[in-house]
mmCIF file of N, CA and C in Angstrom:
data_model
loop_
_atom_site.group_PDB
_atom_site.id
_atom_site.type_symbol
_atom_site.label_atom_id
_atom_site.label_comp_id
_atom_site.label_asym_id
_atom_site.label_seq_id
_atom_site.Cartn_x
_atom_site.Cartn_y
_atom_site.Cartn_z
ATOM 1 N N GLN D 162 -14.283 12.063 7.809
ATOM 2 C CA GLN D 162 -14.046 10.616 7.940
ATOM 3 C C GLN D 162 -13.506 10.082 6.616
ATOM 4 N N VAL D 163 -12.501 9.228 6.732
ATOM 5 C CA VAL D 163 -11.878 8.623 5.564
ATOM 6 C C VAL D 163 -11.889 7.123 5.754
ATOM 7 N N GLN D 164 -12.272 6.409 4.716
ATOM 8 C CA GLN D 164 -12.256 4.948 4.751
ATOM 9 C C GLN D 164 -11.324 4.439 3.660
ATOM 10 N N LEU D 165 -10.571 3.407 4.015
ATOM 11 C CA LEU D 165 -9.693 2.739 3.068
ATOM 12 C C LEU D 165 -10.087 1.278 3.007
ATOM 13 N N MET D 166 -10.319 0.798 1.796
ATOM 14 C CA MET D 166 -10.740 -0.589 1.617
ATOM 15 C C MET D 166 -9.726 -1.298 0.744
ATOM 16 N N GLU D 167 -8.998 -2.261 1.351
ATOM 17 C CA GLU D 167 -8.029 -3.043 0.601
ATOM 18 C C GLU D 167 -8.668 -4.302 0.056
ATOM 19 N N SER D 168 -8.127 -4.795 -1.030
ATOM 20 C CA SER D 168 -8.586 -6.052 -1.615
ATOM 21 C C SER D 168 -7.436 -6.679 -2.378
ATOM 22 N N GLY D 169 -7.586 -7.963 -2.672
ATOM 23 C CA GLY D 169 -6.612 -8.643 -3.517
ATOM 24 C C GLY D 169 -5.665 -9.577 -2.805
ATOM 25 N N GLY D 170 -5.715 -9.630 -1.489
ATOM 26 C CA GLY D 170 -4.838 -10.541 -0.782
ATOM 27 C C GLY D 170 -5.278 -11.981 -0.955
ATOM 28 N N GLY D 171 -4.451 -12.894 -0.469
ATOM 29 C CA GLY D 171 -4.808 -14.300 -0.554
ATOM 30 C C GLY D 171 -3.596 -15.194 -0.428
ATOM 31 N N LEU D 172 -3.794 -16.434 -0.805
ATOM 32 C CA LEU D 172 -2.745 -17.453 -0.761
ATOM 33 C C LEU D 172 -2.185 -17.650 -2.161
ATOM 34 N N VAL D 173 -0.877 -17.625 -2.269
ATOM 35 C CA VAL D 173 -0.221 -17.796 -3.561
ATOM 36 C C VAL D 173 1.030 -18.632 -3.366
ATOM 37 N N GLN D 174 1.388 -19.389 -4.368
ATOM 38 C CA GLN D 174 2.597 -20.203 -4.293
ATOM 39 C C GLN D 174 3.835 -19.344 -4.528
ATOM 40 N N PRO D 175 4.966 -19.773 -4.011
ATOM 41 C CA PRO D 175 6.221 -19.039 -4.283
ATOM 42 C C PRO D 175 6.432 -18.865 -5.785
ATOM 43 N N GLY D 176 6.846 -17.671 -6.154
ATOM 44 C CA GLY D 176 7.009 -17.351 -7.564
ATOM 45 C C GLY D 176 5.769 -16.781 -8.207
ATOM 46 N N GLY D 177 4.656 -16.820 -7.502
ATOM 47 C CA GLY D 177 3.395 -16.335 -8.048
ATOM 48 C C GLY D 177 3.242 -14.830 -7.942
ATOM 49 N N SER D 178 2.073 -14.361 -8.357
ATOM 50 C CA SER D 178 1.788 -12.925 -8.382
ATOM 51 C C SER D 178 0.464 -12.624 -7.689
ATOM 52 N N LEU D 179 0.377 -11.421 -7.173
ATOM 53 C CA LEU D 179 -0.863 -10.900 -6.609
ATOM 54 C C LEU D 179 -0.916 -9.413 -6.890
ATOM 55 N N ARG D 180 -2.140 -8.912 -6.990
ATOM 56 C CA ARG D 180 -2.322 -7.476 -7.142
ATOM 57 C C ARG D 180 -3.222 -6.985 -6.022
ATOM 58 N N LEU D 181 -2.694 -6.088 -5.202
ATOM 59 C CA LEU D 181 -3.464 -5.490 -4.122
ATOM 60 C C LEU D 181 -4.016 -4.147 -4.584
ATOM 61 N N SER D 182 -5.224 -3.853 -4.157
ATOM 62 C CA SER D 182 -5.828 -2.566 -4.474
ATOM 63 C C SER D 182 -6.386 -1.937 -3.209
ATOM 64 N N CYS D 183 -6.414 -0.628 -3.201
ATOM 65 C CA CYS D 183 -6.930 0.115 -2.050
ATOM 66 C C CYS D 183 -7.746 1.293 -2.563
ATOM 67 N N LEU D 184 -8.992 1.352 -2.111
ATOM 68 C CA LEU D 184 -9.894 2.436 -2.511
ATOM 69 C C LEU D 184 -10.129 3.351 -1.329
ATOM 70 N N ALA D 185 -9.865 4.639 -1.526
ATOM 71 C CA ALA D 185 -10.105 5.633 -0.486
ATOM 72 C C ALA D 185 -11.439 6.324 -0.748
ATOM 73 N N SER D 186 -12.200 6.531 0.321
ATOM 74 C CA SER D 186 -13.485 7.213 0.188
ATOM 75 C C SER D 186 -13.729 8.069 1.423
ATOM 76 N N GLY D 187 -14.690 8.980 1.307
ATOM 77 C CA GLY D 187 -15.032 9.859 2.421
ATOM 78 C C GLY D 187 -14.563 11.283 2.160
ATOM 79 N N SER D 188 -14.189 11.955 3.232
ATOM 80 C CA SER D 188 -13.760 13.359 3.154
ATOM 81 C C SER D 188 -12.290 13.424 2.738
ATOM 82 N N LEU D 189 -12.063 13.270 1.463
ATOM 83 C CA LEU D 189 -10.694 13.068 0.983
ATOM 84 C C LEU D 189 -9.925 14.360 0.766
ATOM 85 N N HIS D 190 -10.585 15.449 0.431
ATOM 86 C CA HIS D 190 -9.895 16.694 0.138
ATOM 87 C C HIS D 190 -8.789 16.426 -0.868
ATOM 88 N N ARG D 191 -7.535 16.625 -0.458
ATOM 89 C CA ARG D 191 -6.424 16.401 -1.372
ATOM 90 C C ARG D 191 -5.566 15.264 -0.831
ATOM 91 N N ILE D 192 -5.452 14.170 -1.599
ATOM 92 C CA ILE D 192 -4.607 13.049 -1.200
ATOM 93 C C ILE D 192 -3.204 13.302 -1.713
ATOM 94 N N ASN D 193 -2.271 13.331 -0.828
ATOM 95 C CA ASN D 193 -0.861 13.479 -1.232
ATOM 96 C C ASN D 193 -0.247 12.095 -1.387
ATOM 97 N N ASP D 194 0.642 11.712 -0.478
ATOM 98 C CA ASP D 194 1.309 10.422 -0.604
ATOM 99 C C ASP D 194 0.351 9.259 -0.327
ATOM 100 N N MET D 195 0.557 8.179 -1.057
ATOM 101 C CA MET D 195 -0.129 6.918 -0.797
ATOM 102 C C MET D 195 0.963 5.853 -0.665
ATOM 103 N N ALA D 196 0.702 4.848 0.149
ATOM 104 C CA ALA D 196 1.758 3.866 0.390
ATOM 105 C C ALA D 196 1.171 2.527 0.805
ATOM 106 N N TRP D 197 2.009 1.521 0.705
ATOM 107 C CA TRP D 197 1.715 0.192 1.231
ATOM 108 C C TRP D 197 2.757 -0.157 2.281
ATOM 109 N N TYR D 198 2.269 -0.660 3.407
ATOM 110 C CA TYR D 198 3.113 -1.185 4.471
ATOM 111 C C TYR D 198 2.769 -2.650 4.658
ATOM 112 N N ARG D 199 3.649 -3.357 5.348
ATOM 113 C CA ARG D 199 3.336 -4.744 5.689
ATOM 114 C C ARG D 199 3.868 -5.056 7.078
ATOM 115 N N GLN D 200 3.222 -6.038 7.687
ATOM 116 C CA GLN D 200 3.650 -6.496 8.999
ATOM 117 C C GLN D 200 3.494 -8.000 9.067
ATOM 118 N N ALA D 201 4.619 -8.671 9.276
ATOM 119 C CA ALA D 201 4.614 -10.118 9.438
ATOM 120 C C ALA D 201 4.477 -10.436 10.921
ATOM 121 N N PRO D 202 4.008 -11.630 11.266
ATOM 122 C CA PRO D 202 3.859 -12.000 12.675
ATOM 123 C C PRO D 202 5.175 -11.850 13.435
ATOM 124 N N GLY D 203 5.111 -11.144 14.555
ATOM 125 C CA GLY D 203 6.295 -10.984 15.386
ATOM 126 C C GLY D 203 7.305 -9.974 14.870
ATOM 127 N N GLU D 204 6.945 -9.296 13.776
ATOM 128 C CA GLU D 204 7.867 -8.333 13.183
ATOM 129 C C GLU D 204 7.276 -6.926 13.253
ATOM 130 N N GLN D 205 8.138 -5.939 13.088
ATOM 131 C CA GLN D 205 7.664 -4.563 13.036
ATOM 132 C C GLN D 205 7.074 -4.275 11.659
ATOM 133 N N ARG D 206 6.163 -3.331 11.653
ATOM 134 C CA ARG D 206 5.584 -2.903 10.382
ATOM 135 C C ARG D 206 6.657 -2.192 9.573
ATOM 136 N N GLU D 207 6.660 -2.431 8.269
ATOM 137 C CA GLU D 207 7.688 -1.827 7.421
ATOM 138 C C GLU D 207 7.068 -1.305 6.130
ATOM 139 N N LEU D 208 7.680 -0.250 5.623
ATOM 140 C CA LEU D 208 7.233 0.322 4.361
ATOM 141 C C LEU D 208 7.587 -0.608 3.215
ATOM 142 N N VAL D 209 6.644 -0.811 2.311
ATOM 143 C CA VAL D 209 6.889 -1.601 1.114
ATOM 144 C C VAL D 209 7.171 -0.668 -0.063
ATOM 145 N N ALA D 210 6.253 0.270 -0.277
ATOM 146 C CA ALA D 210 6.393 1.198 -1.400
ATOM 147 C C ALA D 210 5.509 2.405 -1.152
ATOM 148 N N SER D 211 5.905 3.525 -1.726
ATOM 149 C CA SER D 211 5.100 4.737 -1.626
ATOM 150 C C SER D 211 5.086 5.438 -2.974
ATOM 151 N N ILE D 212 4.088 6.307 -3.141
ATOM 152 C CA ILE D 212 3.968 7.050 -4.396
ATOM 153 C C ILE D 212 3.387 8.422 -4.095
ATOM 154 N N THR D 213 3.988 9.454 -4.655
ATOM 155 C CA THR D 213 3.491 10.804 -4.439
ATOM 156 C C THR D 213 2.329 11.085 -5.383
ATOM 157 N N ARG D 214 1.693 12.203 -5.178
ATOM 158 C CA ARG D 214 0.589 12.584 -6.033
ATOM 159 C C ARG D 214 1.035 12.720 -7.502
ATOM 160 N N ASP D 215 2.273 13.117 -7.689
ATOM 161 C CA ASP D 215 2.819 13.294 -9.033
ATOM 162 C C ASP D 215 3.389 12.006 -9.611
ATOM 163 N N GLY D 216 3.327 10.919 -8.844
ATOM 164 C CA GLY D 216 3.752 9.629 -9.372
ATOM 165 C C GLY D 216 5.188 9.237 -9.087
ATOM 166 N N VAL D 217 5.851 9.965 -8.207
ATOM 167 C CA VAL D 217 7.211 9.589 -7.833
ATOM 168 C C VAL D 217 7.138 8.429 -6.844
ATOM 169 N N THR D 218 7.849 7.364 -7.149
ATOM 170 C CA THR D 218 7.754 6.144 -6.347
ATOM 171 C C THR D 218 9.012 5.910 -5.519
ATOM 172 N N ASN D 219 8.815 5.151 -4.455
ATOM 173 C CA ASN D 219 9.925 4.761 -3.589
ATOM 174 C C ASN D 219 9.659 3.339 -3.131
ATOM 175 N N TYR D 220 10.676 2.493 -3.146
ATOM 176 C CA TYR D 220 10.507 1.092 -2.786
ATOM 177 C C TYR D 220 11.501 0.686 -1.706
ATOM 178 N N ALA D 221 11.085 -0.231 -0.866
ATOM 179 C CA ALA D 221 11.989 -0.819 0.101
ATOM 180 C C ALA D 221 13.021 -1.670 -0.627
ATOM 181 N N ASP D 222 14.172 -1.826 -0.010
ATOM 182 C CA ASP D 222 15.242 -2.591 -0.646
ATOM 183 C C ASP D 222 14.818 -4.029 -0.935
ATOM 184 N N PHE D 223 14.006 -4.602 -0.079
ATOM 185 C CA PHE D 223 13.654 -6.012 -0.250
ATOM 186 C C PHE D 223 12.743 -6.245 -1.456
ATOM 187 N N VAL D 224 12.184 -5.177 -2.011
ATOM 188 C CA VAL D 224 11.319 -5.341 -3.172
ATOM 189 C C VAL D 224 12.126 -5.825 -4.368
ATOM 190 N N GLN D 225 13.305 -5.276 -4.567
ATOM 191 C CA GLN D 225 14.242 -5.739 -5.596
ATOM 192 C C GLN D 225 13.593 -5.861 -6.973
ATOM 193 N N GLY D 226 12.776 -4.869 -7.330
ATOM 194 C CA GLY D 226 12.188 -4.835 -8.654
ATOM 195 C C GLY D 226 11.004 -5.758 -8.853
ATOM 196 N N ARG D 227 10.541 -6.412 -7.804
ATOM 197 C CA ARG D 227 9.451 -7.381 -7.958
ATOM 198 C C ARG D 227 8.066 -6.745 -7.857
ATOM 199 N N PHE D 228 7.962 -5.602 -7.196
ATOM 200 C CA PHE D 228 6.664 -4.967 -6.955
ATOM 201 C C PHE D 228 6.587 -3.639 -7.707
ATOM 202 N N THR D 229 5.365 -3.267 -8.069
ATOM 203 C CA THR D 229 5.126 -1.981 -8.711
ATOM 204 C C THR D 229 3.927 -1.310 -8.057
ATOM 205 N N ILE D 230 4.139 -0.105 -7.567
ATOM 206 C CA ILE D 230 3.049 0.668 -6.977
ATOM 207 C C ILE D 230 2.533 1.646 -8.019
ATOM 208 N N SER D 231 1.221 1.840 -8.036
ATOM 209 C CA SER D 231 0.617 2.785 -8.962
ATOM 210 C C SER D 231 -0.620 3.392 -8.295
ATOM 211 N N ARG D 232 -1.097 4.483 -8.857
ATOM 212 C CA ARG D 232 -2.271 5.129 -8.295
ATOM 213 C C ARG D 232 -3.098 5.766 -9.402
ATOM 214 N N ASP D 233 -4.361 5.959 -9.098
ATOM 215 C CA ASP D 233 -5.271 6.651 -9.986
ATOM 216 C C ASP D 233 -5.883 7.796 -9.181
ATOM 217 N N ASN D 234 -5.454 9.001 -9.455
ATOM 218 C CA ASN D 234 -5.920 10.148 -8.671
ATOM 219 C C ASN D 234 -7.406 10.431 -8.888
ATOM 220 N N ASP D 235 -7.922 10.091 -10.056
ATOM 221 C CA ASP D 235 -9.343 10.337 -10.321
ATOM 222 C C ASP D 235 -10.229 9.357 -9.564
ATOM 223 N N LYS D 236 -9.738 8.139 -9.386
ATOM 224 C CA LYS D 236 -10.526 7.103 -8.716
ATOM 225 C C LYS D 236 -10.138 6.931 -7.253
ATOM 226 N N ASN D 237 -9.133 7.686 -6.791
ATOM 227 C CA ASN D 237 -8.666 7.601 -5.396
ATOM 228 C C ASN D 237 -8.256 6.181 -5.023
ATOM 229 N N THR D 238 -7.496 5.564 -5.890
ATOM 230 C CA THR D 238 -7.038 4.207 -5.632
ATOM 231 C C THR D 238 -5.509 4.135 -5.700
ATOM 232 N N VAL D 239 -4.981 3.172 -4.978
ATOM 233 C CA VAL D 239 -3.562 2.844 -5.063
ATOM 234 C C VAL D 239 -3.461 1.333 -5.159
ATOM 235 N N SER D 240 -2.562 0.857 -5.997
ATOM 236 C CA SER D 240 -2.421 -0.580 -6.216
ATOM 237 C C SER D 240 -0.977 -0.995 -6.026
ATOM 238 N N LEU D 241 -0.807 -2.270 -5.735
ATOM 239 C CA LEU D 241 0.527 -2.845 -5.598
ATOM 240 C C LEU D 241 0.537 -4.148 -6.373
ATOM 241 N N GLN D 242 1.238 -4.166 -7.483
ATOM 242 C CA GLN D 242 1.405 -5.382 -8.266
ATOM 243 C C GLN D 242 2.638 -6.095 -7.746
ATOM 244 N N MET D 243 2.454 -7.342 -7.295
ATOM 245 C CA MET D 243 3.551 -8.096 -6.719
ATOM 246 C C MET D 243 3.815 -9.329 -7.564
ATOM 247 N N LYS D 244 5.073 -9.523 -7.948
ATOM 248 C CA LYS D 244 5.470 -10.670 -8.748
ATOM 249 C C LYS D 244 6.611 -11.383 -8.043
ATOM 250 N N SER D 245 6.886 -12.586 -8.495
ATOM 251 C CA SER D 245 7.999 -13.378 -7.930
ATOM 252 C C SER D 245 7.933 -13.407 -6.405
ATOM 253 N N LEU D 246 6.772 -13.678 -5.884
ATOM 254 C CA LEU D 246 6.574 -13.636 -4.434
ATOM 255 C C LEU D 246 7.350 -14.749 -3.748
ATOM 256 N N LYS D 247 7.826 -14.427 -2.556
ATOM 257 C CA LYS D 247 8.616 -15.339 -1.752
ATOM 258 C C LYS D 247 7.876 -15.606 -0.446
ATOM 259 N N PRO D 248 8.179 -16.728 0.201
ATOM 260 C CA PRO D 248 7.537 -16.992 1.498
ATOM 261 C C PRO D 248 7.742 -15.854 2.500
ATOM 262 N N GLU D 249 8.867 -15.194 2.430
ATOM 263 C CA GLU D 249 9.139 -14.101 3.367
ATOM 264 C C GLU D 249 8.319 -12.853 3.075
ATOM 265 N N ASP D 250 7.570 -12.840 1.983
ATOM 266 C CA ASP D 250 6.648 -11.739 1.708
ATOM 267 C C ASP D 250 5.319 -11.936 2.446
ATOM 268 N N THR D 251 5.167 -13.046 3.101
ATOM 269 C CA THR D 251 3.933 -13.302 3.857
ATOM 270 C C THR D 251 3.771 -12.268 4.963
ATOM 271 N N ALA D 252 2.634 -11.592 4.964
ATOM 272 C CA ALA D 252 2.391 -10.514 5.930
ATOM 273 C C ALA D 252 0.988 -9.964 5.709
ATOM 274 N N VAL D 253 0.570 -9.110 6.623
ATOM 275 C CA VAL D 253 -0.627 -8.315 6.413
ATOM 276 C C VAL D 253 -0.184 -7.013 5.748
ATOM 277 N N TYR D 254 -0.771 -6.724 4.607
ATOM 278 C CA TYR D 254 -0.428 -5.529 3.837
ATOM 279 C C TYR D 254 -1.515 -4.483 4.032
ATOM 280 N N SER D 255 -1.087 -3.275 4.380
ATOM 281 C CA SER D 255 -2.030 -2.182 4.646
ATOM 282 C C SER D 255 -1.689 -0.977 3.771
ATOM 283 N N CYS D 256 -2.714 -0.313 3.300
ATOM 284 C CA CYS D 256 -2.472 0.914 2.545
ATOM 285 C C CYS D 256 -2.645 2.121 3.460
ATOM 286 N N THR D 257 -1.963 3.181 3.125
ATOM 287 C CA THR D 257 -2.084 4.440 3.858
ATOM 288 C C THR D 257 -2.217 5.598 2.870
ATOM 289 N N VAL D 258 -2.911 6.626 3.309
ATOM 290 C CA VAL D 258 -2.980 7.844 2.515
ATOM 291 C C VAL D 258 -2.709 9.027 3.427
ATOM 292 N N LYS D 259 -2.058 10.043 2.875
ATOM 293 C CA LYS D 259 -1.860 11.307 3.584
ATOM 294 C C LYS D 259 -2.735 12.349 2.911
ATOM 295 N N ILE D 260 -3.578 12.973 3.714
ATOM 296 C CA ILE D 260 -4.533 13.936 3.188
ATOM 297 C C ILE D 260 -4.225 15.313 3.732
ATOM 298 N N GLN D 261 -4.181 16.265 2.839
ATOM 299 C CA GLN D 261 -3.907 17.640 3.213
ATOM 300 C C GLN D 261 -5.211 18.366 3.448
ATOM 301 N N ARG D 262 -5.321 18.980 4.634
ATOM 302 C CA ARG D 262 -6.476 19.837 4.933
ATOM 303 C C ARG D 262 -5.930 21.136 5.477
ATOM 304 N N GLY D 263 -6.023 22.162 4.689
ATOM 305 C CA GLY D 263 -5.419 23.419 5.101
ATOM 306 C C GLY D 263 -3.918 23.260 5.232
ATOM 307 N N PHE D 264 -3.417 23.618 6.405
ATOM 308 C CA PHE D 264 -1.974 23.518 6.644
ATOM 309 C C PHE D 264 -1.577 22.224 7.348
ATOM 310 N N SER D 265 -2.545 21.334 7.559
ATOM 311 C CA SER D 265 -2.273 20.106 8.285
ATOM 312 C C SER D 265 -2.375 18.891 7.374
ATOM 313 N N SER D 266 -1.598 17.864 7.706
ATOM 314 C CA SER D 266 -1.603 16.607 6.967
ATOM 315 C C SER D 266 -2.028 15.494 7.904
ATOM 316 N N TYR D 267 -2.901 14.636 7.430
ATOM 317 C CA TYR D 267 -3.429 13.539 8.232
ATOM 318 C C TYR D 267 -3.172 12.216 7.520
ATOM 319 N N THR D 268 -2.765 11.223 8.289
ATOM 320 C CA THR D 268 -2.503 9.894 7.727
ATOM 321 C C THR D 268 -3.587 8.922 8.165
ATOM 322 N N TYR D 269 -4.109 8.191 7.198
ATOM 323 C CA TYR D 269 -5.147 7.200 7.464
ATOM 324 C C TYR D 269 -4.653 5.817 7.020
ATOM 325 N N TRP D 270 -5.115 4.801 7.753
ATOM 326 C CA TRP D 270 -4.699 3.422 7.504
ATOM 327 C C TRP D 270 -5.898 2.549 7.179
ATOM 328 N N GLY D 271 -5.671 1.600 6.286
ATOM 329 C CA GLY D 271 -6.673 0.587 6.043
ATOM 330 C C GLY D 271 -6.547 -0.532 7.069
ATOM 331 N N GLN D 272 -7.504 -1.464 7.009
ATOM 332 C CA GLN D 272 -7.519 -2.576 7.964
ATOM 333 C C GLN D 272 -6.464 -3.616 7.633
ATOM 334 N N GLY D 273 -6.072 -3.676 6.390
ATOM 335 C CA GLY D 273 -5.066 -4.645 5.988
ATOM 336 C C GLY D 273 -5.663 -5.842 5.278
ATOM 337 N N THR D 274 -4.846 -6.453 4.440
ATOM 338 C CA THR D 274 -5.245 -7.669 3.736
ATOM 339 C C THR D 274 -4.099 -8.678 3.841
ATOM 340 N N GLN D 275 -4.462 -9.917 4.118
ATOM 341 C CA GLN D 275 -3.449 -10.948 4.353
ATOM 342 C C GLN D 275 -2.905 -11.468 3.025
ATOM 343 N N VAL D 276 -1.592 -11.528 2.949
ATOM 344 C CA VAL D 276 -0.904 -12.161 1.824
ATOM 345 C C VAL D 276 -0.085 -13.318 2.385
ATOM 346 N N THR D 277 -0.356 -14.512 1.888
ATOM 347 C CA THR D 277 0.359 -15.703 2.335
ATOM 348 C C THR D 277 1.011 -16.357 1.128
ATOM 349 N N VAL D 278 2.320 -16.517 1.208
ATOM 350 C CA VAL D 278 3.066 -17.141 0.127
ATOM 351 C C VAL D 278 3.575 -18.487 0.640
ATOM 352 N N SER D 279 3.002 -19.545 0.117
ATOM 353 C CA SER D 279 3.322 -20.871 0.614
ATOM 354 C C SER D 279 2.988 -21.921 -0.435
ATOM 355 N N SER D 280 3.772 -22.986 -0.434
ATOM 356 C CA SER D 280 3.472 -24.100 -1.329
ATOM 357 C C SER D 280 2.628 -25.143 -0.622
#
């Protein structure tokens, strides 16, 4: 069993910043990729950013240098620092982890944390 606990969401004004964190616990074995996704009302879920175990990052085009993903392999955490937030960044943000067990890889999702960007 794997649990993911997100924190850090909330209401922020346009141009503001938020830092999301996600703590993985349980039968973790080896965590490979970690990522953040988001889903706005009426929209499909989309990848925001991902990071490999070795720290290689990938960002969606809409991030445009505003967000930074990071991870701590010792603490089993992944974070998303978001700056210059826009109203269109409003969504539920969820973290995911891919865990390797033997020859199989399993993906786990957190419950999500709401980010609302509004004046």
